[in-house]
Amino acid sequence: MRKLEGLKPERVFYYFEEISKIPRESYHEKEISDYLVQFGKDHNLEVYQDESLNVVLRKKASSGYENAPGVILQGHMDMVCEKEEDSKHDFSKDPIDLLIEGNHITANKTTLGADNGIAVAMGLAVLEDENLLHGPLELLVTTSEEVDLGGALALKSGILQGKMLINIDSEEEGILTVGSAGGEGVEITLPIEKINIRHPFAYRIKIQNFLGGHSGAEIHKQRGNANKAMVEVLDLLKEKVDFLLVSVKGGSKDNAIPRAAEVIIATEEKLDMTLREVLKEVKELYISFEPQVEMFFEEIINVYEAIDENSFYQYVNLMEEIPTGVYTWMKDYPEIVEASDNLAIVKTEEESIKITISLRSSEPDILARLKKCISEIAEKYKAKYEFSAGYPEWRYRSDSPLREKAIQIWKELTGEEMKVAIIHAGLECGALSQNYPDIDFISIGPNMQDVHTPEEKLEIASTEKAYQYLVKLLQELK
């Protein structure tokens, strides 16, 4: 029996369950891309697959809609692969273990992949249904959105034929997104010196179960950063006892607020009592807004190498100075984040500590200022840094017939006013507009919570409502 059988809209959840069986981590999308190509062939659609594994499926207009404007439905096939510490799930081969909890679909200790599998499922359900009324229709499904928007940026001009695009990668019903932030990544390489040691005691200190979340959508929600919290542990511990840092590791994805971090230290004496005191004191700093956070330690053996004192202080001081979270708020919309950074990943390597940070901004000038701030901190501690190519912002368009029609149809369907928003998360509309500047873009989607975390949830009733809205909007675009 299918786990989602009986849920409505039936064919949307059928396809969502089907694609949940297919591994689709960013940069590993061949299987899901080929599945979409085969779907197109099975349904007699025009099929296009490019070198980046982007897929475009085209369906002719319904009778009487031949002269309607061409519409593109768009989503991405990859997903963020995060899991609980005790999960044995292998994202390279295991299907997502779907669960139904009341009015929500979630997954068993992993991310769900509704971001953005639900867009793919809706698109396939629309293309399959011969009773729906619509103009010339395309479904564009892109790759590596969660890492670098690589698929959208790589899509060549002249491929898409429609002049209106409905992105289905938003996460709240009744919100019409009409603009989004751009961003870049930066990798800082802090050189370190290592020394041989014979300390009789060593400990692994671990922090886990921060809420984490999407580094754009949740960056303003005062969620703890595990990498920052671990620096607080090291700093406080150093005030009380002498120790050497052996290694540090934290975070796993540049677009997810880090939920866990760990360090290994070496000492000349047992530190059990002191470690308990330090972890309790640091946990108290987060208890009011992250009560579920766990901090613990264990004694380990066979540690023969550590980072020297100078390198340790260089690391701690650099990490304390690097900002993380909201950098600026929009002046015209003070409830919307204008620029932010996420201190996402730290990892000890043979001769350095690598620090990965993701930057977002809806204004290029503010992004440049934030980049300057980060680079000056890196230079202060004699660290090297390299910025990624980044992705462009999606600027608000004053003249948008699609936006006006979308607002009108939502009101007719629900009796509610639709809220128009510019979001801080990055969306592919900005990337696609580089080669398709004349396309009229909007973004919609059903209610989702805690995307990019194992707590990710998709609301069932909201999915049905969003799909009904999409179908009616396609019918009215003529």
Coordinates of C-alpha atoms in Angstrom, one line a residue:
M1 CA 0.0 0.0 0.0
R2 CA 1.2 3.5 -0.8
K3 CA 1.9 5.6 2.2
L4 CA 0.2 8.7 0.8
E5 CA -2.7 6.9 -0.8
G6 CA -6.0 8.6 -0.3
L7 CA -4.5 12.1 0.2
K8 CA -5.8 14.8 -2.1
P9 CA -4.9 16.0 -4.6
E10 CA -4.4 12.3 -5.3
R11 CA -2.1 12.5 -8.4
V12 CA 0.1 15.2 -6.8
F13 CA 0.8 13.0 -3.8
Y14 CA 1.2 10.0 -6.1
Y15 CA 4.0 11.7 -7.9
F16 CA 5.5 13.1 -4.7
E17 CA 5.7 9.6 -3.3
E18 CA 7.3 8.4 -6.5
I19 CA 10.0 11.0 -6.6
S20 CA 10.7 10.5 -2.9
K21 CA 11.9 7.0 -3.8
I22 CA 14.6 8.5 -6.0
P23 CA 17.9 9.8 -4.5
R24 CA 18.3 13.5 -5.5
E25 CA 21.0 15.2 -3.6
S26 CA 22.5 18.2 -5.3
Y27 CA 25.0 17.3 -8.0
H28 CA 23.6 13.7 -8.0
E29 CA 20.4 14.2 -10.0
K30 CA 21.0 11.9 -13.0
E31 CA 18.4 9.3 -11.8
I32 CA 15.6 11.9 -11.1
S33 CA 16.4 13.8 -14.3
D34 CA 16.1 10.6 -16.4
Y35 CA 12.8 9.8 -14.6
L36 CA 11.4 13.1 -15.7
V37 CA 12.6 12.5 -19.3
Q38 CA 10.9 9.1 -19.3
F39 CA 7.7 10.6 -17.9
G40 CA 7.7 13.0 -20.9
K41 CA 8.2 10.2 -23.4
D42 CA 5.5 8.1 -21.7
H43 CA 3.0 11.0 -22.0
N44 CA 3.9 12.0 -25.6
L45 CA 5.3 15.4 -24.5
E46 CA 8.1 17.3 -26.2
V47 CA 11.2 16.6 -24.1
Y48 CA 14.5 18.5 -23.6
Q49 CA 17.4 17.6 -21.3
D50 CA 20.5 19.6 -21.3
E51 CA 24.1 19.0 -20.2
S52 CA 23.3 20.2 -16.7
L53 CA 20.5 17.6 -16.5
N54 CA 17.8 20.3 -16.5
V55 CA 14.6 19.0 -18.0
V56 CA 11.9 20.8 -20.0
L57 CA 8.6 19.1 -20.8
R58 CA 6.2 20.8 -23.2
K59 CA 2.5 20.2 -23.7
K60 CA 0.3 21.7 -26.3
A61 CA -2.5 24.1 -25.5
S62 CA -6.0 22.9 -24.7
S63 CA -8.6 23.3 -27.4
G64 CA -9.6 27.0 -27.4
Y65 CA -6.4 28.1 -25.6
E66 CA -4.1 28.0 -28.6
N67 CA -3.7 31.8 -28.5
A68 CA -3.2 32.0 -24.8
P69 CA 0.2 33.2 -23.5
G70 CA 2.7 30.4 -22.9
V71 CA 3.2 29.5 -19.3
I72 CA 6.2 27.8 -17.6
L73 CA 5.8 25.9 -14.4
Q74 CA 9.2 25.7 -12.6
G75 CA 10.8 23.9 -9.7
H76 CA 14.1 22.1 -8.9
M77 CA 14.7 18.4 -8.6
D78 CA 17.4 18.4 -5.9
M79 CA 16.9 18.5 -2.2
V80 CA 18.9 19.3 1.0
C81 CA 20.0 16.1 2.6
E82 CA 20.1 16.6 6.4
K83 CA 19.4 13.9 9.0
E84 CA 19.3 13.3 12.8
E85 CA 22.5 12.2 14.4
D86 CA 21.2 8.7 15.0
S87 CA 19.7 8.2 11.6
K88 CA 21.2 5.4 9.4
H89 CA 19.6 6.8 6.2
D90 CA 21.9 6.8 3.2
F91 CA 20.8 9.7 0.8
S92 CA 22.8 8.1 -2.0
K93 CA 20.5 5.1 -2.3
D94 CA 17.7 5.0 0.3
P95 CA 14.2 6.3 -0.5
I96 CA 12.8 9.0 1.9
D97 CA 10.8 7.3 4.6
L98 CA 7.5 9.3 4.5
L99 CA 5.3 9.7 7.5
I100 CA 1.9 11.2 8.0
E101 CA 1.4 13.2 11.2
G102 CA -2.0 14.7 11.4
N103 CA -2.3 17.3 8.6
H104 CA 1.3 17.1 7.7
I105 CA 3.7 14.9 5.8
T106 CA 7.2 14.6 7.2
A107 CA 10.1 12.1 7.1
N108 CA 11.6 9.7 9.5
K109 CA 14.6 11.6 10.9
T110 CA 15.6 13.2 7.6
T111 CA 14.7 16.1 5.5
L112 CA 11.5 15.5 3.5
G113 CA 12.4 17.0 0.2
A114 CA 9.1 18.8 -0.2
D115 CA 11.5 21.6 -1.0
N116 CA 11.2 21.3 -3.9
G117 CA 9.7 17.9 -4.7
I118 CA 6.2 19.3 -4.3
A119 CA 6.7 21.6 -7.3
V120 CA 7.8 18.6 -9.4
A121 CA 4.8 16.6 -8.3
M122 CA 2.4 19.4 -9.1
G123 CA 4.0 19.9 -12.5
L124 CA 3.7 16.3 -13.4
A125 CA 0.1 16.1 -12.2
V126 CA -0.8 19.1 -14.4
L127 CA 0.9 17.6 -17.5
E128 CA -0.8 14.3 -17.0
D129 CA -4.3 15.6 -16.7
E130 CA -6.1 15.9 -20.0
N131 CA -9.1 17.6 -18.5
L132 CA -7.3 20.7 -17.3
L133 CA -7.6 23.8 -19.4
H134 CA -4.4 25.8 -20.2
G135 CA -2.4 27.6 -22.9
P136 CA 0.9 26.3 -24.2
L137 CA 2.6 24.8 -21.2
E138 CA 6.1 24.0 -20.2
L139 CA 7.5 22.4 -17.0
L140 CA 11.1 23.3 -16.3
V141 CA 12.8 21.3 -13.6
T142 CA 16.4 22.4 -12.7
T143 CA 19.4 21.0 -10.9
S144 CA 21.6 22.0 -8.0
E145 CA 19.4 24.8 -6.8
E146 CA 20.2 24.0 -3.2
V147 CA 23.9 24.5 -3.7
D148 CA 24.5 27.2 -6.3
L149 CA 21.4 27.6 -8.6
G150 CA 23.7 26.0 -11.1
G151 CA 21.0 24.5 -13.3
A152 CA 19.0 27.7 -13.6
L153 CA 22.2 29.7 -14.4
A154 CA 23.3 27.2 -17.0
L155 CA 20.0 27.1 -18.9
K156 CA 20.7 28.5 -22.3
S157 CA 18.7 31.3 -23.9
G158 CA 16.2 30.2 -26.5
I159 CA 15.1 27.0 -24.8
L160 CA 12.0 28.3 -22.9
Q161 CA 9.1 29.5 -25.1
G162 CA 6.7 30.8 -22.6
K163 CA 6.5 34.4 -21.5
M164 CA 5.1 33.8 -18.0
L165 CA 6.8 31.7 -15.3
I166 CA 5.2 30.3 -12.1
N167 CA 7.9 29.1 -9.7
I168 CA 6.5 26.7 -7.1
D169 CA 9.3 27.0 -4.6
S170 CA 7.7 29.3 -2.0
E171 CA 6.7 27.9 1.4
E172 CA 3.6 29.8 2.6
E173 CA 0.2 29.8 1.0
G174 CA -1.4 33.1 0.3
I175 CA 2.0 34.7 -0.2
L176 CA 2.9 35.8 -3.7
T177 CA 6.6 36.2 -4.0
V178 CA 7.8 38.8 -6.5
G179 CA 11.5 39.3 -5.6
S180 CA 14.3 37.5 -3.8
A181 CA 17.8 38.0 -2.6
G182 CA 21.0 37.2 -4.4
G183 CA 24.1 35.8 -2.8
E184 CA 27.6 34.4 -2.7
G185 CA 29.6 32.0 -0.7
V186 CA 33.0 32.6 0.8
E187 CA 35.6 30.0 1.9
I188 CA 38.1 31.1 4.4
T189 CA 41.3 29.1 4.9
L190 CA 43.0 29.7 8.2
P191 CA 46.6 28.3 8.3
I192 CA 47.4 26.3 11.4
E193 CA 50.5 24.8 12.9
K194 CA 50.4 21.3 14.5
I195 CA 52.5 19.9 17.2
N196 CA 53.1 16.3 18.5
I197 CA 51.8 15.7 22.0
R198 CA 51.7 13.1 24.7
H199 CA 48.9 14.4 26.9
P200 CA 47.3 11.6 28.9
F201 CA 43.7 12.8 28.6
A202 CA 41.6 13.7 25.6
Y203 CA 37.9 14.6 25.2
R204 CA 35.4 14.9 22.4
I205 CA 32.9 17.8 23.1
K206 CA 29.7 17.8 21.1
I207 CA 26.8 20.2 20.7
Q208 CA 23.7 19.0 18.7
N209 CA 20.0 19.5 18.1
F210 CA 20.0 23.2 17.4
L211 CA 16.9 24.0 15.4
G212 CA 18.9 25.1 12.4
G213 CA 16.9 25.8 9.3
H214 CA 17.1 27.5 5.9
S215 CA 19.8 30.1 6.0
G216 CA 17.6 32.5 4.1
A217 CA 14.0 31.8 5.3
E218 CA 14.9 31.2 9.0
I219 CA 17.9 33.5 9.4
H220 CA 15.9 36.1 11.2
K221 CA 14.4 33.7 13.8
Q222 CA 17.1 34.0 16.4
R223 CA 18.2 30.4 16.0
G224 CA 21.5 29.3 17.5
N225 CA 24.5 28.7 15.4
A226 CA 26.3 25.5 16.6
N227 CA 29.7 26.8 15.3
K228 CA 29.4 30.0 17.3
A229 CA 28.2 28.1 20.4
M230 CA 31.3 25.8 20.2
V231 CA 33.6 28.8 20.1
E232 CA 31.9 30.0 23.3
V233 CA 32.6 26.7 24.9
L234 CA 36.3 26.8 23.9
D235 CA 36.7 30.4 25.1
L236 CA 35.1 29.8 28.5
L237 CA 37.0 26.5 29.0
K238 CA 40.3 28.3 28.2
E239 CA 39.6 30.8 31.0
K240 CA 39.4 27.9 33.5
V241 CA 41.9 25.3 32.4
D242 CA 44.8 24.7 30.0
F243 CA 44.2 22.4 27.0
L244 CA 45.1 22.0 23.4
L245 CA 42.7 22.0 20.5
V246 CA 43.0 18.9 18.3
S247 CA 40.3 19.4 15.8
V248 CA 37.0 21.1 15.1
K249 CA 34.0 20.2 12.9
G250 CA 30.6 21.8 12.5
G251 CA 27.8 22.2 10.1
S252 CA 27.2 20.3 6.8
K253 CA 25.5 22.5 4.3
D254 CA 26.2 26.2 3.4
N255 CA 22.5 27.0 3.1
A256 CA 21.5 25.4 6.4
I257 CA 22.1 27.1 9.8
P258 CA 24.4 24.6 11.5
R259 CA 22.7 22.3 14.0
A260 CA 25.7 20.5 15.4
A261 CA 29.4 20.9 16.1
E262 CA 32.2 19.0 17.8
V263 CA 35.8 19.5 18.9
I264 CA 38.5 17.2 20.3
I265 CA 40.8 18.6 23.0
A266 CA 43.8 17.2 24.8
T267 CA 44.8 17.9 28.4
E268 CA 47.3 17.1 31.1
E269 CA 44.5 16.4 33.7
K270 CA 41.0 15.1 33.9
L271 CA 38.4 17.8 33.2
D272 CA 35.1 16.1 33.8
M273 CA 33.9 18.5 36.4
T274 CA 35.1 21.6 34.6
L275 CA 33.5 20.4 31.3
R276 CA 30.2 19.9 33.0
E277 CA 30.3 23.4 34.4
V278 CA 31.3 25.0 31.1
L279 CA 28.7 23.2 29.1
K280 CA 26.0 24.0 31.6
E281 CA 26.9 27.7 31.5
V282 CA 26.9 27.8 27.7
K283 CA 23.7 26.0 27.5
E284 CA 22.1 28.5 29.8
L285 CA 22.8 31.1 27.1
Y286 CA 20.5 29.3 24.7
I287 CA 17.9 27.7 27.0
S288 CA 15.3 30.4 26.5
F289 CA 15.0 29.9 22.7
E290 CA 16.6 26.5 22.0
P291 CA 15.7 24.4 25.1
Q292 CA 16.2 21.1 23.1
V293 CA 19.9 21.7 22.5
E294 CA 22.2 18.9 23.9
M295 CA 25.8 19.5 25.0
F296 CA 27.9 16.6 26.2
F297 CA 31.4 15.2 26.2
E298 CA 33.2 11.8 26.3
E299 CA 36.8 10.8 27.1
I300 CA 38.7 9.3 24.1
I301 CA 42.2 7.8 23.6
N302 CA 45.0 7.8 21.0
V303 CA 45.4 11.5 20.4
Y304 CA 49.0 12.4 19.4
E305 CA 48.8 15.6 17.5
A306 CA 47.2 19.0 18.3
I307 CA 47.0 22.6 17.0
D308 CA 49.5 25.0 18.6
E309 CA 48.4 27.8 20.9
N310 CA 48.9 30.6 18.4
S311 CA 46.7 28.8 15.8
F312 CA 44.1 28.2 18.5
Y313 CA 43.7 31.8 19.4
Q314 CA 43.8 32.9 15.7
Y315 CA 40.8 30.5 15.1
V316 CA 38.8 31.5 18.2
N317 CA 39.3 35.2 17.7
L318 CA 38.5 35.0 14.0
M319 CA 35.3 33.1 14.7
E320 CA 34.2 35.5 17.4
E321 CA 34.6 38.5 15.0
I322 CA 32.8 36.9 12.0
P323 CA 29.2 38.0 12.0
T324 CA 26.4 35.5 11.5
G325 CA 22.6 36.1 11.1
V326 CA 20.9 39.3 10.0
Y327 CA 23.3 42.0 8.7
T328 CA 20.8 44.7 7.6
W329 CA 17.0 45.1 7.3
M330 CA 15.2 46.7 4.3
K331 CA 14.5 50.3 4.9
D332 CA 11.1 50.3 3.0
Y333 CA 10.1 46.9 4.5
P334 CA 11.6 46.8 8.0
E335 CA 10.3 43.3 8.6
I336 CA 12.2 41.9 5.7
V337 CA 15.9 41.0 5.9
E338 CA 18.0 42.9 3.4
A339 CA 21.4 41.1 4.0
S340 CA 22.7 38.3 6.1
D341 CA 25.4 35.8 6.4
N342 CA 25.5 32.2 7.7
L343 CA 28.6 30.9 9.4
A344 CA 27.8 27.5 8.0
I345 CA 30.7 25.0 8.1
V346 CA 34.0 24.6 9.8
K347 CA 36.4 21.7 9.3
T348 CA 40.0 21.0 10.4
E349 CA 42.3 19.9 7.5
E350 CA 46.0 18.9 7.5
E351 CA 47.4 22.4 7.4
S352 CA 44.3 24.7 7.9
I353 CA 40.9 25.1 9.2
K354 CA 38.3 25.7 6.4
I355 CA 35.4 28.0 7.2
T356 CA 32.5 28.3 4.8
I357 CA 30.1 31.2 4.9
S358 CA 27.0 31.9 2.8
L359 CA 26.1 35.6 2.1
R360 CA 22.7 36.9 0.9
S361 CA 21.4 40.3 0.0
S362 CA 18.7 41.9 -2.1
E363 CA 20.9 44.9 -2.8
P364 CA 24.3 44.5 -4.6
D365 CA 25.8 47.4 -2.7
I366 CA 25.0 45.9 0.7
L367 CA 26.4 42.6 -0.4
A368 CA 29.6 44.3 -1.4
R369 CA 29.8 45.9 2.0
L370 CA 29.3 42.6 3.8
K371 CA 31.9 40.9 1.6
K372 CA 34.4 43.7 2.6
C373 CA 33.6 43.1 6.3
I374 CA 34.3 39.4 6.0
S375 CA 37.5 39.8 3.9
E376 CA 38.9 42.4 6.3
I377 CA 38.4 40.0 9.3
A378 CA 40.1 37.2 7.3
E379 CA 43.0 39.4 6.4
K380 CA 43.4 40.5 10.1
Y381 CA 44.1 36.9 11.0
K382 CA 46.2 36.2 7.9
A383 CA 43.7 33.8 6.5
K384 CA 43.1 33.3 2.8
Y385 CA 39.6 33.7 1.4
E386 CA 37.8 33.0 -1.9
F387 CA 34.3 34.1 -3.0
S388 CA 32.2 31.9 -5.2
A389 CA 30.6 33.1 -8.4
G390 CA 27.3 33.6 -6.6
Y391 CA 23.8 34.0 -7.9
P392 CA 21.8 37.2 -8.8
E393 CA 18.9 38.8 -7.0
W394 CA 15.4 38.8 -8.4
R395 CA 14.4 42.4 -8.6
Y396 CA 10.7 43.5 -8.2
R397 CA 9.0 44.2 -11.6
S398 CA 6.6 47.2 -11.5
D399 CA 4.7 46.0 -14.6
S400 CA 3.6 42.4 -14.2
P401 CA 0.3 41.1 -15.7
L402 CA 1.0 37.7 -14.2
R403 CA 1.2 39.2 -10.7
E404 CA -2.0 41.1 -11.1
K405 CA -3.9 38.0 -12.4
A406 CA -2.5 35.9 -9.7
I407 CA -3.7 38.3 -7.0
Q408 CA -7.2 38.4 -8.6
I409 CA -7.6 34.6 -8.9
W410 CA -6.6 34.0 -5.3
K411 CA -9.2 36.5 -4.1
E412 CA -11.9 34.9 -6.3
L413 CA -10.9 31.4 -5.1
T414 CA -10.5 32.0 -1.4
G415 CA -12.1 35.3 -0.6
E416 CA -8.8 36.3 0.9
E417 CA -6.4 39.1 0.0
M418 CA -3.1 37.7 -1.3
K419 CA 0.1 39.2 0.3
V420 CA 2.8 40.3 -2.1
A421 CA 6.3 39.7 -0.7
I422 CA 10.0 40.0 -1.4
I423 CA 11.9 37.3 0.4
H424 CA 15.4 36.9 1.7
A425 CA 15.9 33.4 0.5
G426 CA 17.3 32.9 -3.0
L427 CA 15.0 31.8 -5.8
E428 CA 15.8 30.7 -9.3
C429 CA 13.7 33.5 -10.9
G430 CA 16.7 35.8 -10.6
A431 CA 19.1 33.2 -12.1
L432 CA 16.7 32.5 -15.0
S433 CA 16.1 36.1 -15.7
Q434 CA 19.7 36.5 -16.7
N435 CA 19.0 34.7 -20.0
Y436 CA 15.3 35.4 -20.0
P437 CA 14.9 39.1 -19.0
D438 CA 11.5 39.4 -20.7
I439 CA 9.7 36.6 -18.7
D440 CA 7.1 37.7 -16.1
F441 CA 7.9 35.8 -12.9
I442 CA 6.0 34.9 -9.7
S443 CA 6.5 32.3 -7.0
I444 CA 3.9 30.4 -5.0
G445 CA 3.7 27.3 -2.9
P446 CA 1.9 25.5 0.0
N447 CA 2.7 25.8 3.6
M448 CA 6.0 24.1 4.7
Q449 CA 7.9 24.3 7.9
D450 CA 11.5 23.8 9.0
V451 CA 12.8 23.1 5.5
H452 CA 16.5 22.1 5.3
T453 CA 16.1 20.3 8.7
P454 CA 14.9 16.8 9.7
E455 CA 11.8 18.6 11.1
E456 CA 10.6 19.6 7.6
K457 CA 6.9 19.3 7.2
L458 CA 4.5 19.8 4.3
E459 CA 0.9 20.7 5.1
I460 CA -1.6 18.4 3.3
A461 CA -4.6 20.7 3.2
S462 CA -2.5 23.6 2.1
T463 CA -1.0 21.5 -0.8
E464 CA -4.5 20.8 -2.0
K465 CA -5.4 24.5 -1.8
A466 CA -2.2 25.5 -3.6
Y467 CA -2.8 23.0 -6.4
Q468 CA -6.5 24.1 -6.9
Y469 CA -5.2 27.7 -7.1
L470 CA -2.5 26.7 -9.7
V471 CA -5.1 24.9 -11.9
K472 CA -7.5 27.8 -11.8
L473 CA -4.7 30.3 -12.5
L474 CA -3.6 28.4 -15.6
Q475 CA -7.3 28.2 -16.7
E476 CA -7.7 32.0 -16.4
L477 CA -4.5 32.9 -18.2
K478 CA -6.0 33.3 -21.7

